[in-house]
Coordinates of C-alpha atoms and ligand atoms in Angstrom, one line a residue:
M1437 CA 84.6 1.2 23.9
I1438 CA 81.3 -0.5 23.1
D1439 CA 81.1 -1.1 19.4
Q1440 CA 79.3 -3.3 16.8
Y1441 CA 82.5 -4.9 15.6
T1442 CA 83.8 -6.9 18.6
L1443 CA 82.5 -10.2 19.6
Q1444 CA 80.7 -9.7 22.9
N1445 CA 77.7 -10.9 24.8
P1446 CA 74.6 -9.0 23.6
V1447 CA 73.0 -9.5 27.1
T1448 CA 75.7 -7.4 28.7
Q1449 CA 76.8 -5.2 25.8
Y1450 CA 74.7 -2.3 27.1
P1451 CA 73.3 -1.7 30.5
K1452 CA 69.9 -3.0 31.8
A1453 CA 67.2 -0.5 32.7
S1454 CA 67.8 1.1 36.1
P1455 CA 66.1 3.7 38.4
R1456 CA 68.4 6.3 36.8
M1457 CA 66.2 6.1 33.7
K1458 CA 63.1 7.5 35.4
Q1459 CA 62.9 11.0 34.0
Q1460 CA 60.6 13.2 32.0
Q1461 CA 60.8 16.0 29.5
P1462 CA 58.2 17.9 27.6
S1463 CA 57.6 16.6 24.1
P1464 CA 59.5 16.3 21.7
G1465 CA 62.4 15.8 24.3
L1466 CA 66.1 16.5 23.8
E1467 CA 68.8 13.9 23.8
T1468 CA 71.2 16.6 25.1
E1469 CA 69.1 16.6 28.3
M1470 CA 68.9 12.9 28.9
A1471 CA 71.0 11.0 31.5
P1472 CA 72.1 8.3 30.9
K1473 CA 72.7 9.5 27.3
P1474 CA 71.7 7.1 24.5
D1475 CA 74.5 5.7 22.3
A1476 CA 74.0 6.7 18.7
G1477 CA 77.4 5.4 17.6
E1478 CA 79.0 8.9 17.8
E1479 CA 82.2 7.4 19.0
S1480 CA 82.0 4.0 17.4
Y1481 CA 80.3 3.7 14.0
R1482 CA 82.8 2.9 11.2
G1483 CA 81.8 3.3 7.6
T1484 CA 83.0 1.1 4.8
G1485 CA 81.8 3.1 1.8
R1486 CA 78.5 1.2 1.4
L1487 CA 76.6 4.3 0.6
A1488 CA 79.3 6.2 -1.3
G1489 CA 77.7 9.0 -3.4
R1490 CA 74.2 8.4 -2.2
K1491 CA 71.8 11.3 -1.6
A1492 CA 69.5 10.8 1.3
I1493 CA 66.6 12.3 3.4
V1494 CA 66.5 11.2 7.0
T1495 CA 63.6 12.3 9.1
G1496 CA 63.8 12.5 12.9
A1497 CA 67.6 13.0 12.3
D1498 CA 68.3 15.0 15.4
S1499 CA 68.0 12.3 18.1
G1500 CA 67.5 8.7 18.9
I1501 CA 67.4 6.2 16.0
G1502 CA 67.4 8.9 13.3
R1503 CA 70.5 10.4 14.8
A1504 CA 72.3 7.0 14.7
V1505 CA 71.2 6.5 11.1
A1506 CA 72.3 10.0 10.0
I1507 CA 75.7 9.4 11.5
A1508 CA 76.0 5.9 9.9
Y1509 CA 74.8 7.1 6.5
A1510 CA 77.3 10.0 6.5
R1511 CA 80.2 7.7 7.5
E1512 CA 79.1 5.3 4.7
G1513 CA 79.5 8.1 2.2
A1514 CA 76.0 9.7 1.8
D1515 CA 75.1 13.4 1.7
L1516 CA 72.0 14.2 3.7
V1517 CA 69.0 16.4 4.1
L1518 CA 67.9 16.3 7.8
S1519 CA 64.4 16.7 9.0
Y1520 CA 63.6 17.6 12.6
M1521 CA 61.4 20.0 14.6
P1522 CA 62.6 23.6 15.1
E1523 CA 62.7 23.1 18.9
E1524 CA 65.2 20.3 18.5
E1525 CA 68.0 22.6 17.1
A1526 CA 70.3 21.8 20.0
D1527 CA 70.3 18.1 19.2
A1528 CA 70.4 18.7 15.4
K1529 CA 73.5 20.9 15.8
E1530 CA 75.5 18.0 17.2
V1531 CA 74.4 15.7 14.4
I1532 CA 75.3 18.3 11.7
E1533 CA 78.8 18.7 13.2
L1534 CA 79.3 14.9 13.1
I1535 CA 78.2 14.7 9.5
Q1536 CA 80.4 17.5 8.4
A1537 CA 83.3 15.9 10.3
A1538 CA 82.7 12.8 8.2
G1539 CA 83.2 15.0 5.1
R1540 CA 79.6 14.9 3.9
K1541 CA 76.9 17.5 3.3
A1542 CA 74.3 18.1 6.0
I1543 CA 71.4 20.3 4.8
A1544 CA 69.1 21.1 7.8
V1545 CA 65.5 21.6 7.0
P1546 CA 63.6 21.9 10.2
G1547 CA 59.8 21.8 10.0
D1548 CA 56.5 20.0 10.8
L1549 CA 56.0 16.7 9.0
K1550 CA 52.2 16.9 9.7
D1551 CA 52.2 19.4 6.9
E1552 CA 52.2 18.0 3.4
A1553 CA 53.8 21.2 1.9
Y1554 CA 56.8 20.7 4.3
C1555 CA 57.2 17.1 3.2
E1556 CA 57.2 18.2 -0.5
Q1557 CA 59.7 20.9 0.4
L1558 CA 62.1 18.3 1.9
V1559 CA 62.1 16.4 -1.3
E1560 CA 62.6 19.5 -3.4
T1561 CA 65.4 20.7 -1.2
A1562 CA 67.2 17.3 -1.6
V1563 CA 66.9 17.3 -5.3
K1564 CA 68.1 21.0 -5.6
E1565 CA 70.9 20.9 -3.0
L1566 CA 72.2 17.4 -3.3
G1567 CA 71.5 17.1 -7.1
E1568 CA 69.3 14.0 -6.7
L1569 CA 67.5 11.8 -4.2
D1570 CA 68.1 8.0 -4.0
L1571 CA 67.5 7.2 -0.3
L1572 CA 64.6 8.1 1.9
A1573 CA 64.7 7.0 5.6
N1574 CA 61.4 7.8 7.3
I1575 CA 62.3 7.6 11.0
A1576 CA 60.4 10.5 12.7
G1577 CA 57.5 9.4 14.9
K1578 CA 55.1 10.5 17.6
Q1579 CA 54.3 8.3 20.6
V1580 CA 52.3 9.6 23.5
F1581 CA 51.0 7.2 26.1
V1582 CA 47.3 7.5 27.1
E1583 CA 45.9 4.9 29.4
K1584 CA 42.2 5.0 28.5
I1585 CA 40.4 5.5 25.2
E1586 CA 38.1 8.0 26.9
D1587 CA 41.1 10.3 27.4
L1588 CA 42.6 9.9 23.9
T1589 CA 41.6 13.0 22.1
T1590 CA 40.8 13.3 18.4
E1591 CA 43.6 15.9 18.2
Q1592 CA 46.2 13.3 19.4
F1593 CA 44.8 10.5 17.3
D1594 CA 45.0 12.8 14.3
A1595 CA 48.5 14.1 15.1
T1596 CA 49.9 10.6 15.6
F1597 CA 48.5 9.4 12.2
R1598 CA 49.7 12.6 10.4
T1599 CA 53.2 12.3 11.9
N1600 CA 53.6 8.5 11.5
V1601 CA 51.5 7.5 8.5
Y1602 CA 50.6 10.6 6.4
S1603 CA 54.1 12.0 6.3
M1604 CA 55.4 8.7 5.1
F1605 CA 52.8 8.7 2.4
W1606 CA 53.6 12.3 1.4
L1607 CA 57.3 11.8 1.4
C1608 CA 57.2 8.5 -0.5
K1609 CA 54.9 10.0 -3.1
A1610 CA 57.1 13.1 -3.7
A1611 CA 60.4 11.1 -3.6
I1612 CA 59.5 8.3 -6.0
K1613 CA 59.0 10.8 -8.8
H1614 CA 62.7 11.6 -8.6
M1615 CA 64.1 8.2 -7.8
K1616 CA 66.2 6.2 -10.3
P1617 CA 66.6 2.4 -10.2
G1618 CA 68.6 1.3 -7.2
S1619 CA 67.0 3.8 -4.9
T1620 CA 65.8 2.7 -1.5
I1621 CA 63.1 3.7 1.0
I1622 CA 63.1 2.6 4.6
N1623 CA 60.2 3.1 6.9
T1624 CA 60.1 2.6 10.6
S1625 CA 57.6 0.4 12.3
S1626 CA 57.8 -1.1 15.9
I1627 CA 57.3 -4.2 17.9
Q1628 CA 54.1 -2.3 18.8
A1629 CA 52.7 -3.4 15.4
Y1630 CA 52.4 -7.0 16.7
K1631 CA 52.3 -6.7 20.5
P1632 CA 50.5 -3.4 21.2
S1633 CA 50.6 -1.9 24.6
P1634 CA 47.1 -1.0 25.8
G1635 CA 48.2 2.6 26.4
L1636 CA 49.6 3.1 22.9
L1637 CA 46.3 2.6 21.0
D1638 CA 46.9 5.2 18.3
Y1639 CA 50.7 4.7 18.0
A1640 CA 50.6 0.9 17.8
T1641 CA 47.9 1.2 15.1
T1642 CA 50.0 3.5 13.0
K1643 CA 52.9 1.1 13.2
S1644 CA 51.0 -1.8 11.7
A1645 CA 49.8 0.6 9.0
I1646 CA 53.4 1.4 8.2
N1647 CA 54.2 -2.4 7.7
T1648 CA 51.2 -2.9 5.4
F1649 CA 51.8 0.3 3.4
S1650 CA 55.4 -0.7 2.8
K1651 CA 54.5 -4.2 1.6
A1652 CA 52.0 -2.7 -0.9
L1653 CA 54.2 0.1 -2.1
A1654 CA 57.2 -2.3 -2.5
Q1655 CA 55.3 -4.3 -5.0
Q1656 CA 54.0 -1.2 -6.8
V1657 CA 57.5 0.3 -7.4
A1658 CA 59.5 -2.9 -7.8
D1659 CA 59.5 -2.6 -11.6
K1660 CA 61.0 0.9 -11.3
G1661 CA 64.0 -0.8 -9.5
I1662 CA 63.0 0.9 -6.2
R1663 CA 63.0 -1.2 -3.0
V1664 CA 60.9 -0.4 0.1
N1665 CA 61.7 -2.0 3.4
V1666 CA 61.0 -1.5 7.1
V1667 CA 62.9 -1.6 10.3
A1668 CA 60.8 -2.5 13.4
P1669 CA 62.7 -1.6 16.6
G1670 CA 61.9 -3.0 20.1
P1671 CA 62.4 -0.8 23.2
V1672 CA 65.2 1.6 22.4
W1673 CA 66.5 4.3 24.8
T1674 CA 65.6 7.6 23.1
P1675 CA 64.0 11.0 23.8
L1676 CA 60.6 9.6 22.6
Q1677 CA 60.4 7.4 25.6
V1678 CA 61.1 10.1 28.2
A1679 CA 58.9 12.7 26.6
G1680 CA 55.5 11.0 27.1
G1681 CA 56.1 7.8 25.2
Q1682 CA 55.9 5.8 28.4
P1683 CA 54.6 6.5 31.9
P1684 CA 57.8 7.6 33.7
E1685 CA 57.3 4.9 36.4
A1686 CA 57.7 2.2 33.7
L1687 CA 61.2 3.5 32.6
P1688 CA 63.2 1.8 35.4
K1689 CA 62.1 -1.5 33.8
F1690 CA 62.3 -0.4 30.2
G1691 CA 63.3 -3.3 27.9
E1692 CA 63.4 -5.9 30.7
Q1693 CA 60.6 -8.0 29.1
T1694 CA 62.7 -8.7 26.0
P1695 CA 64.6 -12.1 25.7
L1696 CA 67.9 -10.1 25.9
G1697 CA 66.5 -8.4 29.1
R1698 CA 67.6 -4.9 28.4
P1699 CA 66.7 -1.8 26.2
G1700 CA 68.4 -1.4 22.8
Q1701 CA 70.5 1.6 21.9
P1702 CA 70.1 3.6 18.7
A1703 CA 73.6 2.5 17.7
E1704 CA 72.2 -1.1 17.4
M1705 CA 69.5 0.0 15.0
A1706 CA 71.6 1.9 12.5
P1707 CA 73.2 -1.2 10.8
A1708 CA 69.8 -2.5 9.9
Y1709 CA 69.0 0.9 8.1
V1710 CA 72.4 0.7 6.4
F1711 CA 71.9 -2.8 5.1
L1712 CA 68.4 -2.0 3.7
A1713 CA 69.7 1.2 2.1
S1714 CA 72.7 -0.3 0.4
A1715 CA 72.9 -2.6 -2.6
E1716 CA 73.9 -5.4 -0.2
S1717 CA 70.1 -6.0 0.2
S1718 CA 69.4 -5.9 -3.5
Y1719 CA 67.0 -9.0 -3.4
V1720 CA 65.1 -7.8 -0.3
S1721 CA 62.0 -5.7 -0.7
G1722 CA 58.7 -5.4 1.2
E1723 CA 60.4 -6.9 4.2
T1724 CA 60.4 -5.8 7.9
L1725 CA 63.7 -6.3 9.8
N1726 CA 62.9 -6.7 13.5
A1727 CA 65.6 -5.3 15.8
N1728 CA 63.9 -5.9 19.1
G1729 CA 66.0 -7.8 21.5
G1730 CA 64.7 -11.2 20.4
T1731 CA 61.0 -11.0 20.8
P1732 CA 59.2 -13.3 18.3
T1733 CA 57.3 -11.6 15.6
P1734 CA 54.7 -12.9 13.1
Ligands
NAD1042 P1 63.2 10.4 18.9 O1 62.3 11.2 19.8 O2 64.7 10.6 19.1 O3 62.9 10.6 17.4 C1 61.6 10.9 16.9 C2 61.8 12.2 16.0 O4 60.6 12.4 15.3 C3 62.0 13.4 16.8 O5 63.4 13.7 17.0 C4 61.5 14.5 15.9 O6 62.5 15.1 15.1 C5 60.6 13.7 14.9 N1 59.3 14.2 14.8 C6 58.2 13.9 15.6 N2 57.1 14.6 15.3 C7 57.5 15.4 14.2 C8 56.9 16.4 13.4 N3 55.6 16.7 13.6 N4 57.6 17.0 12.5 C9 58.9 16.7 12.3 N5 59.6 15.8 13.0 C10 58.9 15.2 14.0 O7 62.8 8.9 19.2 P2 63.1 7.5 18.5 O8 62.7 6.5 19.5 O9 64.5 7.5 18.0 O10 62.1 7.4 17.3 C11 62.4 7.2 16.0 C12 61.5 6.2 15.4 O11 61.6 4.9 16.0 C13 60.0 6.5 15.5 O12 59.3 6.3 14.3 C14 59.5 5.6 16.6 O13 58.1 5.3 16.5 C15 60.4 4.4 16.2 N6 60.5 3.4 17.3 C16 61.1 3.7 18.5 C17 61.2 2.8 19.5 C18 61.8 3.1 20.8 O14 61.7 2.3 21.7 N7 62.5 4.2 21.0 C19 60.6 1.5 19.3 C20 60.0 1.2 18.1 C21 59.9 2.2 17.1
MG1043 MG1 64.4 14.6 18.7

């Protein structure tokens, strides 16, 4: 079994991109319909009690990186409120079963993060159903490839900013009111924040905004004992990429340009989110942890 605990060569730990990866689904895409299937650590992630008793919200929890983080957080001992879109119920069902199998609470609250009232409802549900809220992992994101600025609509530009930036703002704002010292917030940026692809104009711009927002907010809430950090993944095999995130013809080479020469898997992202959530990272705030296959970052 591939896992994160055995010494092995990271170059060959997971497969390189291949022609099998050329596929397309309508947005938002379902993990249950992908082949090859991403590895979210379903079979492999081992918890060691690092988040025992924690009460968390995870957005984008049905698939990809959010799924891997939800599984890891539950196996580390956290109870969870899960955010995802109503049309992703098939993916979410699998995640809910895995969380329950870990003996933790999984409260499903599907909805649209572009809506401020839904973001507030997520926080209220966490406080009501879990008793408190001390961990917010903003992982949901929208990425739609558009080659030319002439074809990038105001509707898409707005939806990308609402999904990636506004929802983070609304959720942080609502969550911080309830957070006691020791609580942690983790936002999700991307290698796109530093090395933007020309066809990801709107998306890449939101990802640098997320880094900057997190560095400012981390300073603002430091005296409350709340830490804010960021994970910036590189190319990771998830539904986002096969549902309009990349032109399908680019998928057979996905991740090839990284120093490790292959795409990452969601299972390789989750440990970064666990580290930044847990008290192990107590002296780390305002930081971006890049998990990108070795590409240098500023
Ligand atoms: P994914 O498609 O599995 O997850 C994205 C999730 O965002 C969806 O499952 C969906 O539930 C949620 N979402 C999108 N719009 C929403 C809305 N309006 N309301 C509610 N939920 C909504 O893909 P992923 O790659 O795991 O993406 C997770 C995060 O990782 C995103 O922030 C993405 O930008 C970031 N990221 C991904 C990669 C990559 O290569 N996959 C690289 C860098 C950063
Ligand atoms: Mg999904």
